Coordinates of C-alpha atoms in Angstrom, one line a residue:
Chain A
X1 CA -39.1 1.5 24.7
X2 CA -38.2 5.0 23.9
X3 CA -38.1 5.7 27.6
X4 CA -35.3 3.5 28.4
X5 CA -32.9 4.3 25.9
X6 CA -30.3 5.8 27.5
X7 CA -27.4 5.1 25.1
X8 CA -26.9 5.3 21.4
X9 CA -24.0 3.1 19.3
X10 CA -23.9 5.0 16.4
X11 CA -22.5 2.9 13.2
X12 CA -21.8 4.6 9.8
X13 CA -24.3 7.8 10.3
X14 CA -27.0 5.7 11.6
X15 CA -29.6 6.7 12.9
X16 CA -30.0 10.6 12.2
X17 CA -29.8 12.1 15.2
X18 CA -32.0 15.2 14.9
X19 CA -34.5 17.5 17.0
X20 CA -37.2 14.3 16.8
X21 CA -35.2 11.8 17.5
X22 CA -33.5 13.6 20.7
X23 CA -37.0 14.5 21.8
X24 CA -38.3 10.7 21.8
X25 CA -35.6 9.5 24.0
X26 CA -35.8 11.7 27.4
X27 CA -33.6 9.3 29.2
X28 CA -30.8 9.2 26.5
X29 CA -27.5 9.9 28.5
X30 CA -25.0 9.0 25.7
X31 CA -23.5 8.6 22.1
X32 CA -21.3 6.7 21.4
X33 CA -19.5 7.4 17.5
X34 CA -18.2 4.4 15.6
X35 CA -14.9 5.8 14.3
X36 CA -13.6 9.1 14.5
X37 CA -15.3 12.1 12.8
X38 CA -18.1 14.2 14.2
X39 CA -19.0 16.4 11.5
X40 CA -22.0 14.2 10.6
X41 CA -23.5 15.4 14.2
X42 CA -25.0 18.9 15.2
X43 CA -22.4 18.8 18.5
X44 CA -24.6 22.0 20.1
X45 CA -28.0 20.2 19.8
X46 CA -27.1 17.5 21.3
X47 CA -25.8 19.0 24.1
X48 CA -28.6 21.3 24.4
X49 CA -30.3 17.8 25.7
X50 CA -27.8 17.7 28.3
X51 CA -26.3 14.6 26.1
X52 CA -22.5 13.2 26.5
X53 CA -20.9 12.3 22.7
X54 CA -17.8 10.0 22.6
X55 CA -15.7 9.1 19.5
X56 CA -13.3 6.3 19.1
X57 CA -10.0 7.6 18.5
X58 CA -7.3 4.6 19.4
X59 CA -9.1 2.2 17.5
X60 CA -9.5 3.9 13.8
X61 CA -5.7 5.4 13.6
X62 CA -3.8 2.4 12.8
X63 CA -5.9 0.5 10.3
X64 CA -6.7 4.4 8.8
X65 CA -2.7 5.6 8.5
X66 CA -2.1 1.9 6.7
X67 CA -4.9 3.0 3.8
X68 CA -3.3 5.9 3.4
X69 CA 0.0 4.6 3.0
X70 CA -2.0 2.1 0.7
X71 CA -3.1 4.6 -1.4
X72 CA 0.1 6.1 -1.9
X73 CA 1.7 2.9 -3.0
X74 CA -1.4 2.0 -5.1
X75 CA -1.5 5.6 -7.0
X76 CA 2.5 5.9 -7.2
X77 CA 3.2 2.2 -8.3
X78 CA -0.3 2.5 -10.8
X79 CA -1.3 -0.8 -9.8
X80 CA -4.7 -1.1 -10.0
X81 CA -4.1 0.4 -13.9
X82 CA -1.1 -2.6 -14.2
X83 CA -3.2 -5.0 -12.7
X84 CA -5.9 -4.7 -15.7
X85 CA -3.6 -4.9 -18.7
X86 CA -1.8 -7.8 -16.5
X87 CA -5.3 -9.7 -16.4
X88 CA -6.6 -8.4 -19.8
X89 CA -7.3 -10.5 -22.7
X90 CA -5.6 -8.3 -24.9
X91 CA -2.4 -7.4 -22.5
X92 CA -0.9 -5.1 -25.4
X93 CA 1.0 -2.3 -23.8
X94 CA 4.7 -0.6 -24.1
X95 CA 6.6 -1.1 -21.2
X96 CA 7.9 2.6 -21.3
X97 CA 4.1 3.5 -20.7
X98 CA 3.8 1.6 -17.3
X99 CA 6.6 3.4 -15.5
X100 CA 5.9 4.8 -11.7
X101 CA 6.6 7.2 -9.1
X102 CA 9.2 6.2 -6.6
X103 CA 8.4 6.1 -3.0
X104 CA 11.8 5.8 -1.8
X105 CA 13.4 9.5 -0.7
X106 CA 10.5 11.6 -2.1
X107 CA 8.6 14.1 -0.5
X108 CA 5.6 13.4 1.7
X109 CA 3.3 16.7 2.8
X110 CA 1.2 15.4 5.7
X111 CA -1.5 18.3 6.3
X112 CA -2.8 17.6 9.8
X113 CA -0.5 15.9 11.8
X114 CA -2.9 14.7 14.6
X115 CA -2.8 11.0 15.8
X116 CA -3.4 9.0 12.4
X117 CA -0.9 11.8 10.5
X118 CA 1.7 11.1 13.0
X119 CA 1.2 7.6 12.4
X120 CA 1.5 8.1 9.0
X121 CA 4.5 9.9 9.3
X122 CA 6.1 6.8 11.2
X123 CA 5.1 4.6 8.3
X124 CA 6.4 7.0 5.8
X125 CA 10.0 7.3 7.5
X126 CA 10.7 3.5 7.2
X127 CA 10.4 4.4 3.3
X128 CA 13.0 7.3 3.6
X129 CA 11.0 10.0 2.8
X130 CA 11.2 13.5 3.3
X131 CA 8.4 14.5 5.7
X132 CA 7.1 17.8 5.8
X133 CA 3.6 18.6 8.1
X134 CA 1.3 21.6 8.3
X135 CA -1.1 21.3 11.7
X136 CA -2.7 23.5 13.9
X137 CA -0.1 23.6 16.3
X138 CA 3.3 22.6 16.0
X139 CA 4.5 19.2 17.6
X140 CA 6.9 18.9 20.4
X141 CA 10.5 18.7 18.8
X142 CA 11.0 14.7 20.0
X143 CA 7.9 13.9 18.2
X144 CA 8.8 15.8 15.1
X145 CA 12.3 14.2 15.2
X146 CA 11.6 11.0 15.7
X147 CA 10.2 10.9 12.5
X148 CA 12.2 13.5 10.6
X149 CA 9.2 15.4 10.3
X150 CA 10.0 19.6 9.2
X151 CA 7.1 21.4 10.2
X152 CA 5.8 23.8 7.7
X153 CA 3.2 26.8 9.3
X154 CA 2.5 28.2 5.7
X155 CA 0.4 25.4 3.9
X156 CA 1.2 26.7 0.7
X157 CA 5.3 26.2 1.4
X158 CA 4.1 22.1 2.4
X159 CA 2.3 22.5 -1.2
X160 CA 5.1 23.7 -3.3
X161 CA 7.9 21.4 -2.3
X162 CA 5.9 17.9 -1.9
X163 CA 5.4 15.0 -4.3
X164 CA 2.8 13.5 -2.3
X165 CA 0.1 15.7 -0.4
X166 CA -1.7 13.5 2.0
X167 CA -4.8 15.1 3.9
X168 CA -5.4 14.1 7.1
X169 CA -7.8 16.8 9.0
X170 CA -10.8 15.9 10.8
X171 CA -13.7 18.1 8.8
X172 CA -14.7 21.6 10.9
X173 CA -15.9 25.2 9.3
X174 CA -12.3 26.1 9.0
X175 CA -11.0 22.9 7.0
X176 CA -14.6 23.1 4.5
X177 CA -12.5 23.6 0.8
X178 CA -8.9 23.8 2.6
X179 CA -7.8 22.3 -0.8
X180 CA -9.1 24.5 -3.5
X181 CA -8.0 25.8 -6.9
X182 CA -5.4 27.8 -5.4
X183 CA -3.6 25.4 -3.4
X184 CA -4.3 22.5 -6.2
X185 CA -2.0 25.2 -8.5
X186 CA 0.6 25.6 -5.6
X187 CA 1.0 22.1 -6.4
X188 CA 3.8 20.1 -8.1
X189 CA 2.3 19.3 -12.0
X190 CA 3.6 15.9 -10.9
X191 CA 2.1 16.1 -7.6
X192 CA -0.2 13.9 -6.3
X193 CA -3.2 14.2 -3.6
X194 CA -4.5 11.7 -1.2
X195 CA -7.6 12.6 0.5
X196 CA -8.3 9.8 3.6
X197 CA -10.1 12.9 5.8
X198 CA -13.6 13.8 4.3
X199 CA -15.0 14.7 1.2
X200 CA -15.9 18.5 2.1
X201 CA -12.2 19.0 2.7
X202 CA -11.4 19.0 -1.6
X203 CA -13.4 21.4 -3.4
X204 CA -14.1 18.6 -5.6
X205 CA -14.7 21.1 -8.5
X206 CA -11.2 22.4 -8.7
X207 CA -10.0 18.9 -8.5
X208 CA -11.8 17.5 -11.0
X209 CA -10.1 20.4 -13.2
X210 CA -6.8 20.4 -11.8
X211 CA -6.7 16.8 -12.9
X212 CA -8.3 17.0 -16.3
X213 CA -5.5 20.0 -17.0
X214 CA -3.0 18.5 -15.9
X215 CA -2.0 21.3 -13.1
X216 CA -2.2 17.8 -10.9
X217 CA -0.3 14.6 -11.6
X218 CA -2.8 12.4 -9.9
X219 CA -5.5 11.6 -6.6
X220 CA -6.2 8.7 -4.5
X221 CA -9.7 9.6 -3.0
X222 CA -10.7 7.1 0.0
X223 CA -13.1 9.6 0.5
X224 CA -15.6 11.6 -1.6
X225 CA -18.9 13.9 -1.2
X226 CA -21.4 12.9 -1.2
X227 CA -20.3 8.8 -0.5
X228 CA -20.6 7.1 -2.9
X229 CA -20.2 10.1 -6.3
X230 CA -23.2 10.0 -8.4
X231 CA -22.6 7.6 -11.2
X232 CA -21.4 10.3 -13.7
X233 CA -19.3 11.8 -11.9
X234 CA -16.0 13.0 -14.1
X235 CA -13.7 11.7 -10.8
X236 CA -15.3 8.3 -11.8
X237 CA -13.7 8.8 -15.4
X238 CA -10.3 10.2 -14.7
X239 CA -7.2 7.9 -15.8
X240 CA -5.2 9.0 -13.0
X241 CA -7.8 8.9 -10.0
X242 CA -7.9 5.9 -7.6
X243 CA -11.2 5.8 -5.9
X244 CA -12.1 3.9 -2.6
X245 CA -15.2 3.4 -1.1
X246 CA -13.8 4.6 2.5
X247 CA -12.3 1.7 3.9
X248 CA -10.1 3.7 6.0
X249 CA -11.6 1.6 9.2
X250 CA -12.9 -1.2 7.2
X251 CA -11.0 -4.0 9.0
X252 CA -11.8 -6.9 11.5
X253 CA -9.4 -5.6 13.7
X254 CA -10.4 -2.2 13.8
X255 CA -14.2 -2.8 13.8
X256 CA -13.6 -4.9 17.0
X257 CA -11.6 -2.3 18.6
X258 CA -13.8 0.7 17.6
X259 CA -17.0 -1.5 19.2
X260 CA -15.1 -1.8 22.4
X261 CA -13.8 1.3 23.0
X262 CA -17.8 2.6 22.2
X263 CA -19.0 0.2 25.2
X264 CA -16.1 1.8 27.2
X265 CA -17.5 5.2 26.6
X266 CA -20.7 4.0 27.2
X267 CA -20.7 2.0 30.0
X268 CA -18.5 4.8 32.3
X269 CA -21.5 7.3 30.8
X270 CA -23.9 5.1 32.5
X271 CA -22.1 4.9 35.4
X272 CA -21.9 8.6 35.7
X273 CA -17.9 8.3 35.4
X274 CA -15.3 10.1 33.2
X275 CA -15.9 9.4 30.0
X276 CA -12.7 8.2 28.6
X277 CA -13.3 9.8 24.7
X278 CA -15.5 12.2 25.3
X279 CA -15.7 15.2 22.9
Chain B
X1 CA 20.1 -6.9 -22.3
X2 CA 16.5 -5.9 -21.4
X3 CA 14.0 -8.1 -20.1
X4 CA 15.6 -11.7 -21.6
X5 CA 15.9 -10.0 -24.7
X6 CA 17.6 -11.2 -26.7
X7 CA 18.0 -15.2 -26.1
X8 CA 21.4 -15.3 -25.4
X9 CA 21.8 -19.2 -26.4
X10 CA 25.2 -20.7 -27.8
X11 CA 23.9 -20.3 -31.7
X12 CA 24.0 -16.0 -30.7
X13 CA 27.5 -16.4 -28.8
X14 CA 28.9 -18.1 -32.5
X15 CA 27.3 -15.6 -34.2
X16 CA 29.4 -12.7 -32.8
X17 CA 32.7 -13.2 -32.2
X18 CA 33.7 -10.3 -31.0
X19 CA 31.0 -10.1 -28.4
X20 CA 32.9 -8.8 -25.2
X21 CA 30.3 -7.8 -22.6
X22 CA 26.7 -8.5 -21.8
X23 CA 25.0 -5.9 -19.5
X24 CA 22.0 -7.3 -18.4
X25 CA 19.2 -5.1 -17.0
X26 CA 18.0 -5.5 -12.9
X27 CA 19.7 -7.7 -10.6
X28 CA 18.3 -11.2 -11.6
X29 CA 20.3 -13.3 -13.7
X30 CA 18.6 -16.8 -13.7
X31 CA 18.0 -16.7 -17.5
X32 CA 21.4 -16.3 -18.1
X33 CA 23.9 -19.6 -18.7
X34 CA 26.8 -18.0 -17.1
X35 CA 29.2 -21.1 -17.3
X36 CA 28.3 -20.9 -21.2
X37 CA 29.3 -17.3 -21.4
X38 CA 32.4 -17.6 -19.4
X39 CA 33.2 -20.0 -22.2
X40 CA 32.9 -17.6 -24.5
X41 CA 34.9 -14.6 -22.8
X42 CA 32.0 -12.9 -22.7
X43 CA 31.5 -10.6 -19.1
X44 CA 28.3 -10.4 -17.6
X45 CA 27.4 -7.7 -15.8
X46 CA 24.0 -6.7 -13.7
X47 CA 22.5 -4.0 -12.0
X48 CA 21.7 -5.4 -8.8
X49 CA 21.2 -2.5 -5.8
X50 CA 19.6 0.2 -7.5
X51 CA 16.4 -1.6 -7.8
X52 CA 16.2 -2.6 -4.2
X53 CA 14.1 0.1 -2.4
X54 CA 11.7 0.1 -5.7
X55 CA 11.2 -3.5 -5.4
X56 CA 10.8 -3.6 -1.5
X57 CA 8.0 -0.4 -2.1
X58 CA 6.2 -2.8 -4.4
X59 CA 6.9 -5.7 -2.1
X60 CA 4.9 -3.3 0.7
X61 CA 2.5 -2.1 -2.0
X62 CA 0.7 -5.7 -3.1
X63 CA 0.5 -7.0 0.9
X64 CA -1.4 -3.6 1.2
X65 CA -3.7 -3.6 -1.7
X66 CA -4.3 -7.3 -0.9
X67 CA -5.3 -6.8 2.6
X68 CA -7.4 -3.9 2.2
X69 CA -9.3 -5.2 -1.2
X70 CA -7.8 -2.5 -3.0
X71 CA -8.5 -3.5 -6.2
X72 CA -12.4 -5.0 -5.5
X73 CA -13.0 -1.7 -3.9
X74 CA -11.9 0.6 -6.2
X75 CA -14.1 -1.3 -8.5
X76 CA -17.0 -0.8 -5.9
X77 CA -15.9 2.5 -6.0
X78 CA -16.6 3.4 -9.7
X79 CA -18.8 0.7 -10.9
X80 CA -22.2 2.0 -12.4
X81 CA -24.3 -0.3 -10.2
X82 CA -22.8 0.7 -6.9
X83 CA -25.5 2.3 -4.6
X84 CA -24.3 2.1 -1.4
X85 CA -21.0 1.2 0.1
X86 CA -22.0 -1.9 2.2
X87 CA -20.7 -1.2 6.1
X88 CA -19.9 -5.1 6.4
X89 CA -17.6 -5.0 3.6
X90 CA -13.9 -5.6 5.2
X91 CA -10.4 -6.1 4.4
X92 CA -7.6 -7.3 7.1
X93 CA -5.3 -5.3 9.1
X94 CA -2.1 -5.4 8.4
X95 CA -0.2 -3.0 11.4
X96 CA 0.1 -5.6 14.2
X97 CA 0.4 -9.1 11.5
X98 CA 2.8 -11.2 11.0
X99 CA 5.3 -10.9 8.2
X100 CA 7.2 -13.9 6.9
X101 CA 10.7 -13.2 4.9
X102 CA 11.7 -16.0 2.7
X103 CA 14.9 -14.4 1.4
X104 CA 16.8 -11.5 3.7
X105 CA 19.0 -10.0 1.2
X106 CA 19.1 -6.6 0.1
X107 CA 15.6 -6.3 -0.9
X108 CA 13.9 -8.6 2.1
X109 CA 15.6 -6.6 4.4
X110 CA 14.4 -3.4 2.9
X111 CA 10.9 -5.0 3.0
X112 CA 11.5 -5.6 6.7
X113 CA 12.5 -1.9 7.4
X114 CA 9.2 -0.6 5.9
X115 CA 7.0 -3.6 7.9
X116 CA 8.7 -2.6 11.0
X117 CA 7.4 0.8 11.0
X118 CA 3.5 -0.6 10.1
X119 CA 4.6 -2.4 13.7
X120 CA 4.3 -5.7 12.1
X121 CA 5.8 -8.9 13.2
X122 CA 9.2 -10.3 11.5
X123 CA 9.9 -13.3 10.6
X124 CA 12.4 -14.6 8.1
X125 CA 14.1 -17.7 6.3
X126 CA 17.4 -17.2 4.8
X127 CA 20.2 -19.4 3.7
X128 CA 22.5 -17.7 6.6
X129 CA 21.3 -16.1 9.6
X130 CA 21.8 -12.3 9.4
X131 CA 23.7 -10.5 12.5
X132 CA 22.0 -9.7 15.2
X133 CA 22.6 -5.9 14.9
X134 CA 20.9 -6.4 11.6
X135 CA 17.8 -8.6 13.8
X136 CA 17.3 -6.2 16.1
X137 CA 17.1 -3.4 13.6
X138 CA 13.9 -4.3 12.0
X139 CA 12.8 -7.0 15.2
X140 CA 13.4 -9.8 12.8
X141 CA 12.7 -13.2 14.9
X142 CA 14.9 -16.0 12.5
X143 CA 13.3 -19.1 11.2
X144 CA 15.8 -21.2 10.1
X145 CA 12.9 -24.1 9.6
X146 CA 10.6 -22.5 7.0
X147 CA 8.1 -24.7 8.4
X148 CA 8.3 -22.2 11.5
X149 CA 8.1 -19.1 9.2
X150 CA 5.1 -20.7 7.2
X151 CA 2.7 -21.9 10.1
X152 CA 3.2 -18.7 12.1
X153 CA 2.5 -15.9 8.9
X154 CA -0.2 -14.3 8.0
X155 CA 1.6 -12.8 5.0
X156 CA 4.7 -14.9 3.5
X157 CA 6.8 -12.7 1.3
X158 CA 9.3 -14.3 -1.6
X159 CA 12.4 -12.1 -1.9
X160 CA 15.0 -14.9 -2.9
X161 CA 17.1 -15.2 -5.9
X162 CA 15.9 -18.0 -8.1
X163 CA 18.7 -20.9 -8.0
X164 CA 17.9 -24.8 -8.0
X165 CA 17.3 -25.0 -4.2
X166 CA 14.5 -22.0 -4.9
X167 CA 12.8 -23.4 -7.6
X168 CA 9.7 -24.6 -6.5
X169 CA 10.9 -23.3 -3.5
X170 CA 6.4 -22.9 -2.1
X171 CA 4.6 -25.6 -3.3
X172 CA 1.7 -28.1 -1.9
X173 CA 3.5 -29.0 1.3
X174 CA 4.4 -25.3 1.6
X175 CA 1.2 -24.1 1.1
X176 CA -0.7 -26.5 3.0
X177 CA 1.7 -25.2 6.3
X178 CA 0.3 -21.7 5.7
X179 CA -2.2 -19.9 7.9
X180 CA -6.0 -20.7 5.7
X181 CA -6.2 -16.7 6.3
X182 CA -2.8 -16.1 4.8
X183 CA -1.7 -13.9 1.4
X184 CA 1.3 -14.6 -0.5
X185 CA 3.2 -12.5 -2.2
X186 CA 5.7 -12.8 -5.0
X187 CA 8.3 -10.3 -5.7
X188 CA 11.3 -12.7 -6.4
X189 CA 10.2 -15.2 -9.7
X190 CA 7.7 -17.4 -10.6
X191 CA 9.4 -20.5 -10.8
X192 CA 9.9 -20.1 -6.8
X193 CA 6.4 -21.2 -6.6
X194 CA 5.2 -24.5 -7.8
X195 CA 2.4 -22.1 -10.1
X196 CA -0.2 -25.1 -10.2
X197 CA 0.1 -25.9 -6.8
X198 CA -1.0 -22.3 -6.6
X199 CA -3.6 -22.4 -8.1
X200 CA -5.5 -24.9 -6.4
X201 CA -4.3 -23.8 -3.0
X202 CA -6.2 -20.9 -4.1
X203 CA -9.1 -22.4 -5.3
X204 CA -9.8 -24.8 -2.7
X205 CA -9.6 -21.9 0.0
X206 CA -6.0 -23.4 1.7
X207 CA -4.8 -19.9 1.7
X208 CA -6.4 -16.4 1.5
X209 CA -5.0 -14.8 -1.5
X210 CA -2.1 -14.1 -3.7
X211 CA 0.0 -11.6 -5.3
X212 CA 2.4 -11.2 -7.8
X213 CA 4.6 -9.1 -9.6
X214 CA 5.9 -12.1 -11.0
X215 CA 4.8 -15.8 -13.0
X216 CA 6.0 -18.2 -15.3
X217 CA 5.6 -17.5 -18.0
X218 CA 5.4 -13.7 -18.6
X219 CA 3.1 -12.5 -19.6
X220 CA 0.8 -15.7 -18.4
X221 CA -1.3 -17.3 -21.0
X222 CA -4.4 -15.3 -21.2
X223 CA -6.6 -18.5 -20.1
X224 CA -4.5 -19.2 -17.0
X225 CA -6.5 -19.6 -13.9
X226 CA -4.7 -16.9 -12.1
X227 CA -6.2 -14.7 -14.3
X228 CA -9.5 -15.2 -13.3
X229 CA -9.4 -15.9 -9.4
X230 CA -10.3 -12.9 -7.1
X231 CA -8.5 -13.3 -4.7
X232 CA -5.2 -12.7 -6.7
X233 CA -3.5 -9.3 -7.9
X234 CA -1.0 -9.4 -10.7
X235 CA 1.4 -7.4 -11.9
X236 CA 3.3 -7.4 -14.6
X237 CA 6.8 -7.8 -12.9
X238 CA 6.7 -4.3 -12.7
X239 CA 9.9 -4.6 -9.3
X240 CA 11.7 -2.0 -10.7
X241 CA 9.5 -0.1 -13.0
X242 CA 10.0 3.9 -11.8
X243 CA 11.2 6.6 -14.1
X244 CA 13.7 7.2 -11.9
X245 CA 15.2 3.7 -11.3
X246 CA 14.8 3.0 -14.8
X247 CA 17.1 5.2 -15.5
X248 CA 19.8 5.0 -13.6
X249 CA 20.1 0.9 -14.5
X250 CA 20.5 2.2 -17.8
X251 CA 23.8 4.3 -16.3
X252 CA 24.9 1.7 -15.0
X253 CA 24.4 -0.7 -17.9
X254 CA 26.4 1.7 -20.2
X255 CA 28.6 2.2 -17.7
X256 CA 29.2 -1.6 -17.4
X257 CA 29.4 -2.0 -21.1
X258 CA 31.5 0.9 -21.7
X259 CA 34.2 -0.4 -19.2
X260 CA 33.8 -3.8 -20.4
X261 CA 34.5 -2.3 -24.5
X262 CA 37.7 -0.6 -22.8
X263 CA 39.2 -4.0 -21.0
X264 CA 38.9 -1.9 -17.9
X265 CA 37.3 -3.9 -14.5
X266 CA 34.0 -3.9 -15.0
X267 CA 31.3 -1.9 -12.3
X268 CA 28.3 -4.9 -11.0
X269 CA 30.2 -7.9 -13.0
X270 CA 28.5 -10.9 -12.2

């Protein structure tokens, strides 16, 4: 069996492709990534085995941009917390005590603007909000206009002036602990940080102690490290965190579309054409 | 005036003869008898734009954390007996749905402002058609059967005022017309829904799930069904409930009240 395997649909991590398993499959031409991030494969071994790699970009961006405009809503508007003492038996609380952040006009910092930040940035517009990005490389002025994006090249001026901080980077060497204790204190006290990239991008540390000190108003995680946190876990505890178990892509729609664009990969791999997400 | 309270009921209006102005708080003004207080002299007055964009946020807010199992996942999330996040665990998309309006005033159209940008699909129900400027803005299509609005949604939105051609505005019929994967969502008041209808529309699977920022009563009765379905989110009519919006009704409340004290024309008089 081992010697016909020629491609590999790889869902959620699975299998591990190391050393062994690239040496048991001689004839493997291709993998194809369900979703978007890479950093859970060695990129250099497995093109050491003269193997293609494809992600699924088109299909994870829409359904991912909406959770983190879900998260926003959720932490500003505190509704899982309202929801509670709505269903609770007890539902004894102050009204002054349930107040929000409003949405409307504030300041969104989008830190990587690639295609799910920009998407996020059309969503944010339609809720009048005052977009600021940090990215690699600046956007071409139509793009940034169209959504009344101002592009900031220092992260920490992005930090300082926005209300909402929304990470959207894929995970490399150079975005390992981008938010740290540093640029958690460049932060508003009534800030609040929404991580829908990866885990490793937060030094979870300083978070969990920019939040218990208050130099943070308040996360809205979609994505942790390790997935899921170890069961004591402060984040776990935290009033003012909303936790989700990375349902970024977790959709009908998108699970359908990330399975076809894989078999598009795949099949042109096979067929020795250009592969049409190939990283 | 804050919240209904106090019960402003003819035995009050006797009671203070000298009463010149009530200022009531947000823009909804169904549990006021306004022909009884006209009776009296007494002004009414409201605060109805300021909590627009707040209440269309919210609006936005519940059709996401409904679709995306907010709520059951960031239980998942914490709970002490999650392990694993399963990978066939899935919520529903909502860029590329279809929205149904009931109600395109202020707030519904605000609400189809935001959709438009998650690329949704617009439909909406009003008493009037809106201009076709207005349409194009947001790609509203116009239903002006709601039967149209109901079949073709997979998320029907309330936004209307509550009068006595709203109440009871969704009930069986209503809910039967709806999509079986459809979510609906309350921002406008409970009474617009037949609530027991509701319920078993729920229970019986005829639509998806609920949510909603408001019920009849408020609070509901801690044994109510609603309470206890999981497939509905409920908030406690919370529309309008930001710092900042907060305080500026309570501007223009004193404003109202202060102008209505001086016999000058009153700002948002109802």
């Amino acid at each position: 069996l081992s010697q016909k395997v020629q491609a590999i649909y790889l869902w959620w991590h699975k299998p591990v492709i190391d050393q062994e398993l690239l040496q048991s499959l001689p004839n493997l031409k291709v993998i194809a990534n369900s979703g978007v991030g890479m950093d859970h494969l060695d990129l250099k071994l497995v093109s050491s085995f003269g193997v293609k790699m494809a992600n699924a970009p088109r299909a994870v961006s829409s359904s991912t941009a909406d959770a983190g405009m879900a998260l926003l809503l959720a932490s500003a508007r505190r509704l899982v917390e309202v929801h509670h003492i709505a269903i609770s038996p007890s539902m004894d609380y102050n009204e002054a005590d349930i107040l929000g952040v409003k949405v409307t006009g504030a300041t969104l910092g989008i830190i990587g603007m690639g295609r799910i930040g920009y998407k996020i940035a059309l969503r944010a517009k339609a809720f009048e909000m005052n977009i600021l990005y940090h990215n690699r490389t600046r956007r071409k002025v139509q793009e940034e206009q169209a959504v009344g994006a101002t592009y900031c090249e220092k992260l920490d001026s992005l930090l300082q002036q926005a209300d909402f901080v929304m990470v959207v980077v894929s995970l490399t060497p150079q975005t390992r602990n981008l938010i740290g204790k540093r640029e958690l204190e460049l932060m508003k006290p009534t800030a609040t940080l929404i991580n829908i990239s990866r885990g490793a991008v937060v030094d979870q540390e300083a978070l969990v102690t920019a939040l218990q000190t208050g130099v943070l108003g308040a996360a809205a995680l979609d994505v942790t490290h390790p997935e899921p946190l170890p069961r004591d876990h402060p984040l776990l505890k935290l009033k003012n965190v909303l936790i989700t178990p990375h349902l970024g892509i977790k959709t009908d729609k998108a699970t359908y579309m990330i399975t076809e664009e894989a078999v598009e990969n795949i099949l042109a791999a096979l067929n020795g054409l250009p592969i049409p997400s190939e990283v | 005036m804050w919240y209904h309270k106090p019960d402003v009921n003819e035995e009050l209006l006797q009671s203070l003869p000298n009463l010149r102005i009530v200022a009531s708080s947000g823009v909804g003004i169904d549990h006021l008898d306004l022909k009884l207080l006209s009776s009296y002299g007494v002004k009414v007055s409201n605060t109805p734009f300021v909590v627009s964009t707040d209440t269309a946020d919210l609006g936005m807010a519940l059709m996401l954390a409904s679709s995306r199992r907010l709520v059951e996942g960031y239980e998942m999330a914490i709970s002490p007996h999650t392990e694993y996040f399963p990978v066939d665990w899935l919520g529903a998309e909502v860029s590329g749905a279809t929205l149904g309006i009931v109600g395109m005033g202020t707030i519904g159209y605000k609400v189809a402002e935001r959709a438009k940008a998650f690329e949704m699909k617009i439909l909406y129900h009003n008493r009037s058609q809106r201009k076709k400027e207005e349409e194009s803005a947001v790609g509203a299509v116009y239903c002006k059967k709601i039967d149209d609005l109901l079949q073709q949604s997979d998320f029907v939105l309330l936004a209307v005022n509550l009068t006595p051609q709203t109440h009871k505005l969704i009930g069986k019929r209503e809910l039967e017309l709806m999509k079986p994967t459809a979510t609906l969502i309350n921002i406008s008041r409970g009474l617009v829904v037949d609530q027991d209808a509701l319920v078993e529309a729920l229970q019986k699977k005829i639509i998806k799930a609920a949510a909603l920022d408001v019920t009849y009563p408020e609070p509901l009765p801690r044994d109510h069904p609603l309470l206890k379905l999981k497939n509905v989110i409920i908030t406690p009519h919370i529309g309008s409930a930001t710092k900042k919006t907060r305080r500026i009704m309570m501007e223009e409340m004193i404003e109202s009240i202060q102008a209505g004290l001086a016999g000058l024309p009153v700002p948002h008089e109802v």
